Short mmCIF file of C-alpha atoms and ligand atoms in Angstrom, two decimals:
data_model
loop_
_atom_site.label_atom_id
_atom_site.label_comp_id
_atom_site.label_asym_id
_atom_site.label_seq_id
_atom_site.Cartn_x
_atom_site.Cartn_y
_atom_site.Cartn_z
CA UNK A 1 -2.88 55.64 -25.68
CA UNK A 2 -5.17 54.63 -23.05
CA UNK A 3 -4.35 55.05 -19.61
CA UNK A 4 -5.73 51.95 -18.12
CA UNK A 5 -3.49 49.06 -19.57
CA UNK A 6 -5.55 46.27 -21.81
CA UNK A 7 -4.57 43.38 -24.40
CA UNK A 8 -5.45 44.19 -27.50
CA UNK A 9 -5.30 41.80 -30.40
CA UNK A 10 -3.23 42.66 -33.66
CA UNK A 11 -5.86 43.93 -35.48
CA UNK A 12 -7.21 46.49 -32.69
CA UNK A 13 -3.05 47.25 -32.61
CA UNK A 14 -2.64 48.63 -36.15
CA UNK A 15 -6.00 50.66 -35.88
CA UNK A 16 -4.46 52.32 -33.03
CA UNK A 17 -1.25 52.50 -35.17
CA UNK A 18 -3.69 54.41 -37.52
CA UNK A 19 -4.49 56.75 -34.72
CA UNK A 20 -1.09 57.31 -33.70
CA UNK A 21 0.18 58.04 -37.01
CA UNK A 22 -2.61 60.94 -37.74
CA UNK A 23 -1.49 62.46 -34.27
CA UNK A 24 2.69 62.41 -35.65
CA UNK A 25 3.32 59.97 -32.57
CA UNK A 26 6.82 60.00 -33.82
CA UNK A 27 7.98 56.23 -33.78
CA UNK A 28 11.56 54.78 -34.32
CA UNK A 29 12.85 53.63 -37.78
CA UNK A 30 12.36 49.85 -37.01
CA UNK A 31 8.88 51.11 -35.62
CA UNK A 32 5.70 50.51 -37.61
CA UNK A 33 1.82 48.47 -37.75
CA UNK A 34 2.79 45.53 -36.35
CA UNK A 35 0.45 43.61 -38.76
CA UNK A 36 3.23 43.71 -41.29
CA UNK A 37 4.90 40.82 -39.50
CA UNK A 38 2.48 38.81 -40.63
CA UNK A 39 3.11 39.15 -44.18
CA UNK A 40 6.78 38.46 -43.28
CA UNK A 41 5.02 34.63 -42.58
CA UNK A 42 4.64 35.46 -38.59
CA UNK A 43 1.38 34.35 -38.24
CA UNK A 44 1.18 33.08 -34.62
CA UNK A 45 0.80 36.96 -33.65
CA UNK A 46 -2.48 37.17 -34.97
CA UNK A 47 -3.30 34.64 -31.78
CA UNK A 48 -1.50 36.83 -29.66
CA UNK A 49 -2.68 39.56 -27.19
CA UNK A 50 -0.47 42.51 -26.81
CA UNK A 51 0.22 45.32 -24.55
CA UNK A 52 -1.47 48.10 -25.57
CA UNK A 53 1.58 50.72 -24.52
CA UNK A 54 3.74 52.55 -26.66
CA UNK A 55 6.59 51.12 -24.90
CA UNK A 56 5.00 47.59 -25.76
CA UNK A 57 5.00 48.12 -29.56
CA UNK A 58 8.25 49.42 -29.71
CA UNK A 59 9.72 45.93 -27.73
CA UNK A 60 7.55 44.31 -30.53
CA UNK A 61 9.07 46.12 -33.50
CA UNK A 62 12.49 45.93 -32.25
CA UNK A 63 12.33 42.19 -31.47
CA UNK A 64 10.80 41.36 -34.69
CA UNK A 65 13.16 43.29 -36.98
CA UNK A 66 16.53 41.74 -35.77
CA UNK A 67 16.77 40.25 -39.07
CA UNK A 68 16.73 43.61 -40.97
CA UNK A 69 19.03 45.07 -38.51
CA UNK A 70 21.30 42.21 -38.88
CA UNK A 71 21.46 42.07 -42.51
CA UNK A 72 22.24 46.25 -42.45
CA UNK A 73 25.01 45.65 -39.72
CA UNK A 74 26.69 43.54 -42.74
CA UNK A 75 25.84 46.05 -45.35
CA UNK A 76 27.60 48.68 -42.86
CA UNK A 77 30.68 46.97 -43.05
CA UNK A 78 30.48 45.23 -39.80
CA UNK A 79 31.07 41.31 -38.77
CA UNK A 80 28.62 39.36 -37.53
CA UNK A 81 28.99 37.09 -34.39
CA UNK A 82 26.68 34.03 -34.14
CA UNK A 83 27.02 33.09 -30.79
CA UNK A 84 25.52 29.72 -29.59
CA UNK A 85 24.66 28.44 -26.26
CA UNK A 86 26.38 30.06 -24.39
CA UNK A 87 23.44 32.81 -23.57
CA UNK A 88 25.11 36.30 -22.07
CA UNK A 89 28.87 36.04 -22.31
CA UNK A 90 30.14 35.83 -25.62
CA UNK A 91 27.98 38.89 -26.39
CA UNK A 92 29.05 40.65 -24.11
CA UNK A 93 32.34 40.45 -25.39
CA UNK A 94 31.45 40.74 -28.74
CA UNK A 95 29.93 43.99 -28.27
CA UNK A 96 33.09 45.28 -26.84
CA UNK A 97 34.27 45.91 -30.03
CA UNK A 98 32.53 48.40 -31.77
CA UNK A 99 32.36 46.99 -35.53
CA UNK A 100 30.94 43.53 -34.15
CA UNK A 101 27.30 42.41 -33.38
CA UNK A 102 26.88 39.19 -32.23
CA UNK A 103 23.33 37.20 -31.91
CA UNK A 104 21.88 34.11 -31.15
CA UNK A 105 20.81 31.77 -34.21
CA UNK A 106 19.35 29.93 -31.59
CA UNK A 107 16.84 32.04 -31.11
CA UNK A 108 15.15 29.90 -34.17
CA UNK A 109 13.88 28.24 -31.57
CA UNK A 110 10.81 29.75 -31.70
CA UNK A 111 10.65 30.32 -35.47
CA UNK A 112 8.09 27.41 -35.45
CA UNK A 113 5.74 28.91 -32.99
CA UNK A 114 5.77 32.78 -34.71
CA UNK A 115 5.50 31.11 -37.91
CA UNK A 116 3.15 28.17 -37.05
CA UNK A 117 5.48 25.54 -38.05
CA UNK A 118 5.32 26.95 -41.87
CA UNK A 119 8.94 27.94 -42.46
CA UNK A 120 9.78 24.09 -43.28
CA UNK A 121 12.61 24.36 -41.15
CA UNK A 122 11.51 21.56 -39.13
CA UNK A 123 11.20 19.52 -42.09
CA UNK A 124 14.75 20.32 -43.11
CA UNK A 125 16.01 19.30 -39.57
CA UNK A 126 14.44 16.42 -40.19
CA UNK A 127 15.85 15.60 -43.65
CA UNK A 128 19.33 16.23 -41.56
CA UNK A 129 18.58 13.61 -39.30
CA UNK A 130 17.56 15.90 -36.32
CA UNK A 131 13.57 14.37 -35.58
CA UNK A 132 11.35 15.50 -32.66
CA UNK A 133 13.17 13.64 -30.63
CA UNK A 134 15.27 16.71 -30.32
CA UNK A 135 13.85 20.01 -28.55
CA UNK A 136 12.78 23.05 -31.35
CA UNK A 137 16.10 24.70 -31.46
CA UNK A 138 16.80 22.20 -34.33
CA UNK A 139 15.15 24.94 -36.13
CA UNK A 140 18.10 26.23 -36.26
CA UNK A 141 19.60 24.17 -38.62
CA UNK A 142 16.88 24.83 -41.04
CA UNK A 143 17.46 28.55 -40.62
CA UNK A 144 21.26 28.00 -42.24
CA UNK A 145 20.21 25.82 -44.78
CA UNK A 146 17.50 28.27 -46.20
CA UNK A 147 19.60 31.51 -44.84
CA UNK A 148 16.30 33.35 -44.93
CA UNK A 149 15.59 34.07 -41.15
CA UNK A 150 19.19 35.79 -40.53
CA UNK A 151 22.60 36.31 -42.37
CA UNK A 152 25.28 33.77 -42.14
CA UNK A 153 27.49 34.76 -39.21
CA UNK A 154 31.60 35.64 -39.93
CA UNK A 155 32.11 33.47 -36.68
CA UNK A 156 30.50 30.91 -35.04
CA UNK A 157 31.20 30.08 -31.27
CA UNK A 158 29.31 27.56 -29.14
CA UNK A 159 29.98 26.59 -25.91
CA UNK A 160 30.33 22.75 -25.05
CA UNK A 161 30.92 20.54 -22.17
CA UNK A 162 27.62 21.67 -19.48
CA UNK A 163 25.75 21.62 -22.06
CA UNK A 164 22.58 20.00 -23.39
CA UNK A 165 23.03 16.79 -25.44
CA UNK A 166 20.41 18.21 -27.66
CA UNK A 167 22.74 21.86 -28.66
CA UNK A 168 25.59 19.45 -28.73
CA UNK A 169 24.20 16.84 -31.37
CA UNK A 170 22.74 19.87 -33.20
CA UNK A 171 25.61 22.14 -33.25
CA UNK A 172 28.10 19.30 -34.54
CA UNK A 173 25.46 18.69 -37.25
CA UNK A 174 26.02 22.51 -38.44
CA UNK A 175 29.73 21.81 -38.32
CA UNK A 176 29.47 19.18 -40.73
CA UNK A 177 27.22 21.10 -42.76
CA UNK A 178 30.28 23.30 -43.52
CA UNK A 179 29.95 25.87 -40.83
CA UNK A 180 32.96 25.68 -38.98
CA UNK A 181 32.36 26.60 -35.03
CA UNK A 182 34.99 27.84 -32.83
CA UNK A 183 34.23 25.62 -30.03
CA UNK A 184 35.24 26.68 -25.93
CA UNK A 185 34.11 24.56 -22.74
CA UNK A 186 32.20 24.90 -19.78
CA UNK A 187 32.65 22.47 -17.24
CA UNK A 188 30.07 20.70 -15.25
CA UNK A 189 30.23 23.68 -12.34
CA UNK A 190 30.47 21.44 -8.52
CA UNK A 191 31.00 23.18 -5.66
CA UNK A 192 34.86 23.11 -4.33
CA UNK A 193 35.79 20.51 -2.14
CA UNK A 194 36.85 21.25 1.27
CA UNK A 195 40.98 21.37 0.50
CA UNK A 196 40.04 23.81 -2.85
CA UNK A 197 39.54 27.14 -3.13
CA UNK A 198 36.21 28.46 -4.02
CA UNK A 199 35.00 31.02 -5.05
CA UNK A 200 31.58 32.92 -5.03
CA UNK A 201 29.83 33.50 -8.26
CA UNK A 202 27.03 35.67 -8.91
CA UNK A 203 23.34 34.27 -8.33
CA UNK A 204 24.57 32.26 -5.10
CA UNK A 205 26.54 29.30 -6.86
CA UNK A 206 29.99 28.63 -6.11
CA UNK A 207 32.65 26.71 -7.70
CA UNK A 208 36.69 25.98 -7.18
CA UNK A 209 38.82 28.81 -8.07
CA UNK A 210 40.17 26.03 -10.70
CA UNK A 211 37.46 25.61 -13.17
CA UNK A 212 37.24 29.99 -13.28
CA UNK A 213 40.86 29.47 -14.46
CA UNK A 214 40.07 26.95 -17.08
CA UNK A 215 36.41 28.95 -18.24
CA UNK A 216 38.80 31.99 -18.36
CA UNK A 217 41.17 30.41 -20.61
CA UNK A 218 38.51 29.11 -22.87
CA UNK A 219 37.65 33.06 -22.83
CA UNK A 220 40.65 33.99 -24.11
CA UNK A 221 40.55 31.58 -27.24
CA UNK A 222 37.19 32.90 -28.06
CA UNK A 223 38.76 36.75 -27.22
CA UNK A 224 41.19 35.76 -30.04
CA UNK A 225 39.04 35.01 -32.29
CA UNK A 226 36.94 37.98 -31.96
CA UNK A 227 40.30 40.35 -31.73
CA UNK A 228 41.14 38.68 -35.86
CA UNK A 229 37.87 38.67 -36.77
CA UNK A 230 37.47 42.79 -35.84
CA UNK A 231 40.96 43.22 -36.74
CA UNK A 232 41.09 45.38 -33.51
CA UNK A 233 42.46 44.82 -29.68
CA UNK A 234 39.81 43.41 -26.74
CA UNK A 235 41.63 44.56 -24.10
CA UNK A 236 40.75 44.40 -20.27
CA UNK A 237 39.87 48.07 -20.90
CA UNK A 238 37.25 47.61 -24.11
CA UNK A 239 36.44 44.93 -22.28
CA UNK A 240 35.53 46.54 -19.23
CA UNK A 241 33.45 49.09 -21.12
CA UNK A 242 31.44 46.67 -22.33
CA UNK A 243 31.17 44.80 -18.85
CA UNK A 244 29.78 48.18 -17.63
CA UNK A 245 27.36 48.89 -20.71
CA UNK A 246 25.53 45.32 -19.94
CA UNK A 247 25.55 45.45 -16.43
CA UNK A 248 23.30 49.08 -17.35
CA UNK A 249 21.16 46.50 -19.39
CA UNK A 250 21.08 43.97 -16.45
CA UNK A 251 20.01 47.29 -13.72
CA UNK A 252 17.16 48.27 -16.34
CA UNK A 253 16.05 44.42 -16.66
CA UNK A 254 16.55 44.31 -12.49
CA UNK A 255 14.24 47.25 -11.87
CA UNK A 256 11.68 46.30 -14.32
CA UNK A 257 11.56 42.86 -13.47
CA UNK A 258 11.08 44.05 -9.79
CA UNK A 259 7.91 46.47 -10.62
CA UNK A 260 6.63 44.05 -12.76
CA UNK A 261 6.33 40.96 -10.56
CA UNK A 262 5.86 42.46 -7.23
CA UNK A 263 3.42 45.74 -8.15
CA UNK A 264 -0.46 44.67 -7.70
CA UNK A 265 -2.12 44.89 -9.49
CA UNK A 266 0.44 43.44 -12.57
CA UNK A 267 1.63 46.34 -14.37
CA UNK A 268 2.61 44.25 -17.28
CA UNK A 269 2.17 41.31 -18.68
CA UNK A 270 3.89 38.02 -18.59
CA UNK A 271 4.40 38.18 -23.08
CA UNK A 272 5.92 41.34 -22.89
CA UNK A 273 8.18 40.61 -20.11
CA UNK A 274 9.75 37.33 -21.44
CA UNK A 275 10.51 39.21 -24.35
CA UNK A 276 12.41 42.47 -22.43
CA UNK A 277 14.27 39.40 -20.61
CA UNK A 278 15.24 38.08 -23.87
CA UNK A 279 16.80 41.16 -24.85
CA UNK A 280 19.52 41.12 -22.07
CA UNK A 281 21.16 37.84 -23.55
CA UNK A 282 22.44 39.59 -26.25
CA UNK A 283 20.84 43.00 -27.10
CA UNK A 284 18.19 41.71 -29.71
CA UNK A 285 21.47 42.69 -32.34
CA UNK A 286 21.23 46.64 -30.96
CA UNK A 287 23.04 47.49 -27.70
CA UNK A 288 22.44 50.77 -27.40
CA UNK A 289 18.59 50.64 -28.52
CA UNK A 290 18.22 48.01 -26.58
CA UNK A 291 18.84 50.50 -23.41
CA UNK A 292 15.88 52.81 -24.99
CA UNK A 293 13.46 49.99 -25.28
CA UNK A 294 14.07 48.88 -21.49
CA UNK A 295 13.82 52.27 -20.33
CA UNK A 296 10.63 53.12 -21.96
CA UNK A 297 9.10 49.85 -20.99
CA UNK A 298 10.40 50.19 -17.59
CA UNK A 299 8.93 54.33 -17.31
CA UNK A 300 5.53 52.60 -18.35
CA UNK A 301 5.49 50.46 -15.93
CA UNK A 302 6.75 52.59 -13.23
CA UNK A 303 3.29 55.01 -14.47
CA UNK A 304 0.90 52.36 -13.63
CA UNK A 305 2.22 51.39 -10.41
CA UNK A 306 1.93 55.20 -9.28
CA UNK A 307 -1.43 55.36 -10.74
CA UNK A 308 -2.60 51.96 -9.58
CA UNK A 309 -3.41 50.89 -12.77
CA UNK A 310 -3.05 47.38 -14.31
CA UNK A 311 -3.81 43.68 -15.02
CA UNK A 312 -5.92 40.86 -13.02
CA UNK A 313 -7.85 41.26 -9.49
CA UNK A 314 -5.74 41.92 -7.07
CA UNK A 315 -5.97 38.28 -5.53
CA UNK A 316 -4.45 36.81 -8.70
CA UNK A 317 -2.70 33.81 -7.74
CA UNK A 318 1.05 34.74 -7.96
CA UNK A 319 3.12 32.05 -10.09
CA UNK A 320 6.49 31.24 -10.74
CA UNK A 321 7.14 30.11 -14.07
CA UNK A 322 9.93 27.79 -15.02
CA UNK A 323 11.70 27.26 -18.50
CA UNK A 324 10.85 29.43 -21.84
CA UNK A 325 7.39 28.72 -23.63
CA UNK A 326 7.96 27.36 -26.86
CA UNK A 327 4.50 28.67 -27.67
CA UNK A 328 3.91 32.26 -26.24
CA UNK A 329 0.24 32.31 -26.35
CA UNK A 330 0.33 30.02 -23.31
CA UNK A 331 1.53 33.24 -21.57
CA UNK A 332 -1.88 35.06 -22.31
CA UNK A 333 -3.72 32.13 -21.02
CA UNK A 334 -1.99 31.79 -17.42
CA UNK A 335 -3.57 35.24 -17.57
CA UNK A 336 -6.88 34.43 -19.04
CA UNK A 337 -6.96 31.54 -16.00
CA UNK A 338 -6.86 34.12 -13.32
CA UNK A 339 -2.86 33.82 -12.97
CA UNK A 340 -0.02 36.12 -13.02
CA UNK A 341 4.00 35.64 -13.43
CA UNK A 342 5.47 36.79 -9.95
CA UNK A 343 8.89 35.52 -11.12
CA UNK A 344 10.76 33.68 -13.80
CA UNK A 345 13.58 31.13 -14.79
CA UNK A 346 13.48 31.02 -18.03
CA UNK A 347 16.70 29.09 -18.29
CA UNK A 348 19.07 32.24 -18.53
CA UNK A 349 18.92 33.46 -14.96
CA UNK A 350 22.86 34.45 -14.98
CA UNK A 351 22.56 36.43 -17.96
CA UNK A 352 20.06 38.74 -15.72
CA UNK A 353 22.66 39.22 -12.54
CA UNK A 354 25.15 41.97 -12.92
CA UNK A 355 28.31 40.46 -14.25
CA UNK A 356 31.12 41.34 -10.84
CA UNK A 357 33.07 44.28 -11.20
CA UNK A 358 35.94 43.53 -8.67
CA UNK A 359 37.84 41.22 -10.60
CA UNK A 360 39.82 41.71 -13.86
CA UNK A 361 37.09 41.63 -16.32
CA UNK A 362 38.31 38.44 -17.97
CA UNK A 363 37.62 36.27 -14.86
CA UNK A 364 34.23 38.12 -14.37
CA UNK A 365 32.91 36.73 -17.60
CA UNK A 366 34.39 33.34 -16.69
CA UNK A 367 32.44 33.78 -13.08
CA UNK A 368 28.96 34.67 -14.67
CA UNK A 369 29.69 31.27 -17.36
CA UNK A 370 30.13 29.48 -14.92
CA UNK A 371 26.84 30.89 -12.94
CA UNK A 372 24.65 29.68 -15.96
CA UNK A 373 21.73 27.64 -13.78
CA UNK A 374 22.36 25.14 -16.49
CA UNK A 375 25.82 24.61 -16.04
CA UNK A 376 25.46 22.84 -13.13
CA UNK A 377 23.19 20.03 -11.29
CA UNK A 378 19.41 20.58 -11.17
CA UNK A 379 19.26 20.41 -7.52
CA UNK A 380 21.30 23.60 -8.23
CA UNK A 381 19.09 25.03 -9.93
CA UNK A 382 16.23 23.86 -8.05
CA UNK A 383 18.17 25.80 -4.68
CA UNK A 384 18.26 29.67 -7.03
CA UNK A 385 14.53 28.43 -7.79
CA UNK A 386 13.62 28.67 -4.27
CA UNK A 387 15.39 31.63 -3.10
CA UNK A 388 13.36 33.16 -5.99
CA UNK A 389 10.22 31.89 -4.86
CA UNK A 390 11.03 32.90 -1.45
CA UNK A 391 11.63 36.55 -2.38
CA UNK A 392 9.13 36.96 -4.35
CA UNK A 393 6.31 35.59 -2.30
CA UNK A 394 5.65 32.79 -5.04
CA UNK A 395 1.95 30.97 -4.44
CA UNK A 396 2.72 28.21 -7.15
CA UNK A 397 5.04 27.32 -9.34
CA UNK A 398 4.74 25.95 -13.14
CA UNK A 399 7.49 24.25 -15.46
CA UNK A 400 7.30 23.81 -18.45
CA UNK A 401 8.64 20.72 -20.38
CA UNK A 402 9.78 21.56 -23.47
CA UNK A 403 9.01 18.82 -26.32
CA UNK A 404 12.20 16.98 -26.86
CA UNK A 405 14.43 19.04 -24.41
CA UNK A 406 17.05 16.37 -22.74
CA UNK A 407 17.52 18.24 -19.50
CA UNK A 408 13.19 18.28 -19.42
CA UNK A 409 12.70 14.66 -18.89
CA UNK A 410 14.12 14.49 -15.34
CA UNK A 411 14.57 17.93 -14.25
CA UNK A 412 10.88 18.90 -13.54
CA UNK A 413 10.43 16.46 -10.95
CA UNK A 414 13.76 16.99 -9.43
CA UNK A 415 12.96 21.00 -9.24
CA UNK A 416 9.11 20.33 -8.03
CA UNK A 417 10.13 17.81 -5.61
CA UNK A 418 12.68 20.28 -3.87
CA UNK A 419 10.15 23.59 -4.75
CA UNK A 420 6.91 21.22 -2.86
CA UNK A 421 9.67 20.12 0.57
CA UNK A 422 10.91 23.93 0.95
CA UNK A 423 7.83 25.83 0.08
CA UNK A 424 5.21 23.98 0.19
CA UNK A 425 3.28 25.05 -2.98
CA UNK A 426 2.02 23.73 -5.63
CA UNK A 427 3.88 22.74 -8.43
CA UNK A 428 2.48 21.80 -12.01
CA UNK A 429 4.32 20.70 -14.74
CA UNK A 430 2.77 20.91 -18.13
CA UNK A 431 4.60 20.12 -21.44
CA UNK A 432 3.74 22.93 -23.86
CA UNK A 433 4.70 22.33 -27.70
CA UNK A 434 5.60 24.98 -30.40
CA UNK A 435 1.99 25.38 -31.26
CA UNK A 436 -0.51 24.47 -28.18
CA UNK A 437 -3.63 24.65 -30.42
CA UNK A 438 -4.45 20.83 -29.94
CA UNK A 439 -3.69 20.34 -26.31
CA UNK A 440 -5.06 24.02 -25.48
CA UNK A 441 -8.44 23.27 -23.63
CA UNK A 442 -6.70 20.76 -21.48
CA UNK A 443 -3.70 23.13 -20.85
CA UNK A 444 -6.31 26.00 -19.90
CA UNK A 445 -7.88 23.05 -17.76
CA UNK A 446 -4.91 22.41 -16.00
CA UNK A 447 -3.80 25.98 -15.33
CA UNK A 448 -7.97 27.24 -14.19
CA UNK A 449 -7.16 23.89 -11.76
CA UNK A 450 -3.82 25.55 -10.45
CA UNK A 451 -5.60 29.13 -9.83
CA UNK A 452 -8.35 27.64 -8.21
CA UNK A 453 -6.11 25.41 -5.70
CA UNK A 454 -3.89 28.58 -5.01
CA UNK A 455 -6.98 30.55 -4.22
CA UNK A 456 -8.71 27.82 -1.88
CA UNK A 457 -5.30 27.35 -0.10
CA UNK A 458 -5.54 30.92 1.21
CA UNK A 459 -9.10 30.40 2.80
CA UNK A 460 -7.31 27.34 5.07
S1 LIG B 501 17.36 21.26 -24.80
FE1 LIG B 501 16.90 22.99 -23.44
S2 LIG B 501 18.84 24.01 -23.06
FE2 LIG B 501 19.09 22.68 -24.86
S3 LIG B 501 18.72 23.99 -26.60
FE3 LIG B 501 16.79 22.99 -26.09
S4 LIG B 501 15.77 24.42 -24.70
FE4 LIG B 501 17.91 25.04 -24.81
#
């Protein structure tokens, strides 16, 4: 491929696929034109501009095959996890035992945008009472009804308690459906009071030693359930394995995530790297692959920055970007506006920090639940947000509302209020819908205004 990085659209992709096929590129057995996703019903890529790296259409192929691999995990003679809400431990534990694979069904949530809102799940939500008053990951529900975006799991977890009124409504919905859910609490996370003991958890949070013990206990049901359902033991020692095997996940996300946001000018952009974040929650269904794809995206981008090659000026305005897009294209426009992603929160920021290795690995899960940004109160949140910003020399900062999303109607202003005292940058929040195509000129308005402000603030 090219040495100087572009974004190519679909079509110019699978010419080059073409190209690389005549040459015997070798590529990996999920690998392939991406344009075949589209007859699969994913439409929205043919909006989308990609990468135009090797590395790039291998994160593409494995992150739009999990179904396949899913369905021949089962046909292997393995069990299959789905894991819900939770976002980076149950995995983790899952994967510690080698005939399980555990993944996300709520990663329907952005079946509407790849599909453009034809896979009717939305529809069946609502004929299950779940309207757009609720945020997309009602897809969900659609996606067990029909049973043709990813196998029925063996086991169902989801964790309650901190935890969006929107998962909660939807989840208990399921249950009644007939998918029984093995259900294990997180507590609202507070700091300890003065007479407690606290203790430190990873990404700067803390919380009394009491609600580790009670997370950690909650850990253990859900260990059970996982040790019947493998009909194998998850001792501290598997478990420990796998502690180690997705902290090497977390250092590969770390160093890429580093290059990527702080290299000028951008050695990748922002699509592709909400997508490698993604694949840290719980390995995209692949553990071990997903080690391959990190490293190859991460020796891509480590080539540019040593050759100097890459996206935008180098005075693109630098922004912080808060909350996953429901619709990705809105990634290629911050681009298109003269913007690039200098950091992230997309909602899972404890799933990214390496889980602690000093404590018996049990209570280190329980820690990093605990650390989930969402766990806890906004102004929480808002605090990691800053020390982000701050780090990462941040020149504006964007969150996204996502339609329907409980935690979205306050939190925004909360997080932009604290973001505008301690920084003093900009802040925009813009609501951005499954599919943007309606409110898209005003969005690419809205962004253009937010360069252009960044840009005249540096002339002051
Ligand atoms: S409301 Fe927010 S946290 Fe809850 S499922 Fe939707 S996006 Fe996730």
């Amino acid at each position: 491929m090219s040495e100087t990085p572009r974004q190519i659209t679909l079509d110019e992709w699978d010419r080059a696929y073409e190209r690389l096929q005549a040459a015997g590129v070798p590529q990996p057995v999920y690998g392939g034109p991406l344009g075949r996703h589209v007859a699969d019903g994913d439409t929205r890529l043919l909006k989308l501009r990609f990468d135009s790296s090797l590395a790039a259409l291998q994160l593409w192929n494995f992150l739009l095959t999990e179904e396949d691999r899913l369905r021949a995990a089962r046909d292997a003679g393995k069990k299959l996890v789905g894991t819900m809400k939770d976002l980076g431990t149950v995995p983790v534990m899952a994967y510690s035992l080698d005939n399980l694979v555990a993944f996300y069904p709520d990663g329907a949530w952005w079946i509407p945008c790849v599909m453009e809102v034809n896979s009717g799940l939305l529809q069946i939500a609502d004929s299950l009472g779940i309207d757009e008053s609720f945020c997309p990951v009602r897809a969900m529900l659609g996606a067990f009804v029909t049973e043709a975006h990813f196998p029925i799991p063996d086991l169902l977890t989801c964790s309650v308690g901190a935890t969006c009124d929107d998962f909660s409504a939807i989840a208990q919905r399921l249950n009644g459906l007939g998918h029984p859910i093995l259900w294990w609490e997180i507590p609202h996370r507070r700091p300890p009071e003065s007479d407690e003991d606290g203790v430190h958890l990873p990404g700067g949070f803390s919380a009394p030693r009491s609600q580790i013990q009670f997370v950690k206990a909650e850990l253990e049901r859900v260990a059970i359930a996982l040790q019947d359902l493998a009909g194998r033991a998850l001792d501290d020692e598997a478990l420990a394995r796998g502690i180690a095997q997705a902290n090497h996940v977390r250092r590969l996300l770390a160093k890429l995530r580093d290059a990527a946001f702080t290299a000028t000018p951008c050695p990748m952009p922002a699509l592709e790297m909400l997508i490698a974040e993604m694949l840290a929650i719980h390995f995209c269904s692949d553990r071990e692959e997903t080690v391959v794809v990190l490293q190859e995206l991460l020796d891509e981008v480590n080539r540019r920055v040593l050759a100097g090659v890459g996206y935008l000026p180098d005075q693109a305005a630098r922004v912080f970007w808060v909350n996953p897009v429901a619709d990705l294209q809105v990634l290629n426009l911050l681009e298109d506006c003269g913007g690039r992603i200098c950091g992230t929160e997309y909602l899972f920021a404890h799933a990214l920090d390496p889980i602690p290795l000093d404590v018996p690995p049990m209570e280190a899960l329980a820690r990093m639940a605990l650390a989930d940004p969402m766990a806890g109160s906004a102004v929480d949140r808002a605090a990691r947000i800053v020390a982000d910003i701050r780090r990462l020399g941040a020149e504006a900062v964007i969150v996204s509302r996502i339609p329907g999303a409980s935690h979205c109607a306050l939190e925004g202003e909360i997080i932009g209020e604290i973001v505008r005292e301690e920084c003093g940058i900009p802040v925009l929040e813009i609501e951005v819908p499954p599919l943007t195509d309606a409110v898209y000129p005003s969005l690419r308005t809205r962004l253009e205004a937010l360069v252009e402000t960044v840009v005249n603030r540096r002339s002051r």
